[in-house]
Amino acid sequence: MTRVVNDLLTAVDSKMPSLLLSLDISAAFDTLDHNRLLQRADQLFGLNGRVNDWLRSYLSGRSSCVSVGGCQSSTVQNATGVPQGSVLGPLLFSIFTTPVGRLISSFNIAYHQYADDTQLYTSIDLSNGVDKSDQTRLSSCADAVTQWHLENSLLLNPSKTEALVIGTYQQVAKFNSAGGVKIANAVVPVSSAVRILGVTIDRHLTFDDHVTKVVQSCNYHIRSLRHIRKLIDKDTANLLACSLVMSRLDYCNALLYGMTNKNINRLQRVQKSLARIVCQAPYRSASTPLLMELHWLPVKQRIDYKIAVMTYKVRSYQQPSYLYDLITDYVPTRVLRSSEAHLLNVPGTRTKTAARAFCVAAPTVWNSLPLSVRTLPTVGQFCRQLKTHLFERAYN
């Protein structure tokens, strides 16, 4: 999600809107052919010998039946599919669908996959009016991907596939005259927002809809926690608050960097309300002492924390490669004191929208940290010192 949103934001800075397709695969995990899966694990990833035998043993010998109204069908051995909800399920699905990546790349279309979630996106050149060549290329790529899935016993569902045009208000208004996107003889209408991996992306990347859904979900659990607060101790309440509410505030929050103060304040009000419930404080009591007592970072600092930790891991392990490609070390043209400061290069942008992209946010947040924090040797030490630094900066 970080890379996808980064590419969409930088495309806006290039004065080009983006067209995104979110593909839906019907019964994806149930129809994987075991023999093809094990063959690709061997040929593409070198998982042969005993490891391949382990995978075969893991997949084989599974059965299923249907039970309705107390009546049960006969048991059938499963010759296809991987167990849903398992740790290996998404990994095995990714191994099976690896060849589709080369197919998409042959059309010069950007893409990202996470298990059965696939996003195709490309920038649309509007310099000479609405040019349909990029849209046609994306449709041709989607048709080829659909055909590949059919040949591999998988089915893309065009009726559930979503399309989204992303750009400024002027760019989106100009592009919308082109209509929907044709995939497998079906026209996919352009939506106003698309939900991908639990994140709602709107056409202008304001994340207003996403914040609204997060606030609604958090408030539901806050009300539930309020009902039982008198029956549990403070440590248990804190544990439930972090598990049920704070985890929702933190999910994919790196995408929210540079978001409007209005949306930041909406999320911050949720955190303040939660702190009052955990500490059993009156409704109108000051929230800052409560947040300090619980040692909770404010929402804005939690976003910086997530970006800084991601940047540290990307620099240390050079993985994932699609994020490592976005950051470069700062190398001055002559020897300066900053040469040994472990800084990152901050790319220039023409718009505030592009300044929210990870390629800009990561070096900006990283360079704002003290040298003593940037040079810590382990992830654990970095996370502890980073939280201490952000905590002091937020409440001093």
Coordinates of C-alpha atoms in Angstrom, one line a residue, residues 171-317:
Q171 CA -7.5 16.1 -13.8
V172 CA -10.3 13.8 -12.7
A173 CA -13.0 16.0 -14.2
K174 CA -11.2 16.0 -17.5
F175 CA -10.6 12.3 -17.6
N176 CA -14.1 11.2 -16.5
S177 CA -15.4 12.0 -20.0
A178 CA -13.6 8.9 -21.2
G179 CA -16.1 6.6 -19.4
G180 CA -15.4 3.2 -17.8
V181 CA -12.8 0.6 -18.4
K182 CA -13.5 -2.5 -20.5
I183 CA -12.3 -5.8 -19.1
A184 CA -13.2 -9.2 -20.6
N185 CA -16.2 -7.7 -22.5
A186 CA -17.5 -6.1 -19.4
V187 CA -17.4 -2.3 -18.7
V188 CA -16.1 -1.5 -15.2
P189 CA -17.5 1.9 -14.1
V190 CA -15.2 4.4 -12.5
S191 CA -15.8 4.5 -8.7
S192 CA -15.4 7.4 -6.3
A193 CA -13.4 5.3 -3.9
V194 CA -11.8 1.8 -3.8
R195 CA -11.1 -0.3 -0.7
I196 CA -7.8 -2.2 -0.8
L197 CA -6.5 -4.3 2.1
G198 CA -8.7 -2.4 4.5
V199 CA -7.7 1.1 3.3
T200 CA -10.3 3.3 1.4
I201 CA -8.6 5.2 -1.3
D202 CA -10.6 8.1 -2.8
R203 CA -10.0 9.8 -6.1
H204 CA -8.1 12.8 -4.6
L205 CA -6.2 10.8 -2.0
T206 CA -7.6 12.9 0.9
F207 CA -8.4 9.8 2.9
D208 CA -11.5 11.4 4.2
D209 CA -13.6 8.3 3.7
H210 CA -10.9 6.1 5.2
V211 CA -10.7 8.3 8.4
T212 CA -14.5 8.3 8.6
K213 CA -14.6 4.5 8.6
V214 CA -11.7 4.2 11.1
V215 CA -13.4 6.6 13.5
Q216 CA -16.7 4.7 13.2
S217 CA -15.0 1.4 13.9
C218 CA -13.0 2.8 16.8
N219 CA -16.1 4.5 18.4
Y220 CA -18.0 1.2 18.3
H221 CA -15.3 -0.6 20.4
I222 CA -14.9 2.5 22.7
R223 CA -18.6 2.2 23.6
S224 CA -18.2 -1.5 24.3
L225 CA -15.2 -0.8 26.5
R226 CA -17.0 1.9 28.4
H227 CA -19.8 -0.6 29.3
I228 CA -17.3 -3.0 31.0
R229 CA -14.7 -0.6 32.3
K230 CA -15.9 -0.8 35.9
L231 CA -15.6 -4.6 35.9
I232 CA -11.9 -4.7 34.8
D233 CA -8.6 -3.3 36.2
K234 CA -6.6 -0.6 34.5
D235 CA -4.0 -2.9 33.0
T236 CA -6.7 -5.0 31.4
A237 CA -8.5 -2.0 30.1
N238 CA -5.2 -0.7 28.6
L239 CA -4.6 -4.0 26.9
L240 CA -8.1 -4.1 25.4
A241 CA -7.8 -0.4 24.3
C242 CA -4.5 -1.1 22.5
S243 CA -5.7 -4.3 20.9
L244 CA -9.1 -3.1 19.7
V245 CA -8.8 0.6 19.1
M246 CA -5.1 1.7 18.9
S247 CA -4.4 -1.1 16.4
R248 CA -7.0 0.4 14.1
L249 CA -5.5 3.9 14.5
D250 CA -2.1 2.5 13.6
Y251 CA -3.1 0.3 10.7
C252 CA -1.5 1.6 7.5
N253 CA -1.1 5.0 9.2
A254 CA 2.1 5.7 7.2
L255 CA -0.2 6.6 4.3
L256 CA -1.7 9.4 6.3
Y257 CA 1.5 11.5 6.4
G258 CA 0.7 15.1 5.5
M259 CA -3.0 14.6 5.8
T260 CA -5.2 17.6 6.7
N261 CA -5.2 18.8 10.3
K262 CA -9.0 18.2 10.3
N263 CA -8.6 14.4 9.8
I264 CA -5.6 14.3 12.2
N265 CA -7.8 15.9 14.8
R266 CA -10.7 13.5 14.2
L267 CA -8.3 10.6 14.9
Q268 CA -6.8 12.4 17.9
R269 CA -10.3 12.9 19.5
V270 CA -10.8 9.1 19.3
Q271 CA -7.5 8.6 21.2
K272 CA -8.4 11.2 23.8
S273 CA -11.8 9.6 24.4
L274 CA -10.1 6.2 24.7
A275 CA -7.6 7.5 27.3
R276 CA -10.4 9.0 29.4
I277 CA -12.1 5.6 29.5
V278 CA -9.0 3.6 30.4
C279 CA -8.1 6.1 33.2
Q280 CA -11.7 6.5 34.2
A281 CA -11.5 10.2 34.0
P282 CA -14.4 12.7 33.5
Y283 CA -15.5 13.5 30.0
R284 CA -14.2 17.0 30.1
S285 CA -10.9 16.3 31.8
A286 CA -7.7 17.3 30.1
S287 CA -6.4 14.5 27.9
T288 CA -2.7 15.4 27.7
P289 CA -1.8 14.2 31.3
L290 CA -3.8 11.0 30.6
L291 CA -1.9 10.3 27.4
M292 CA 1.4 10.9 29.2
E293 CA 0.4 8.6 32.0
L294 CA -0.4 5.8 29.5
H295 CA 2.7 6.7 27.6
W296 CA 0.8 6.9 24.3
L297 CA 2.2 8.9 21.4
P298 CA -0.3 11.4 19.8
V299 CA -1.7 10.4 16.4
K300 CA 0.7 12.6 14.4
Q301 CA 3.8 11.3 16.2
R302 CA 2.5 7.7 15.7
I303 CA 2.5 8.4 12.0
D304 CA 6.1 9.7 12.1
Y305 CA 7.0 6.7 14.3
K306 CA 5.7 4.2 11.7
I307 CA 7.5 5.9 8.8
A308 CA 10.8 6.2 10.8
V309 CA 10.7 2.5 11.7
M310 CA 9.9 1.5 8.1
T311 CA 12.8 3.7 6.9
Y312 CA 15.2 2.1 9.4
K313 CA 14.3 -1.4 8.3
V314 CA 14.5 -0.6 4.6
R315 CA 17.9 1.0 5.0
S316 CA 19.2 -1.8 7.2
Y317 CA 18.0 -4.8 5.2

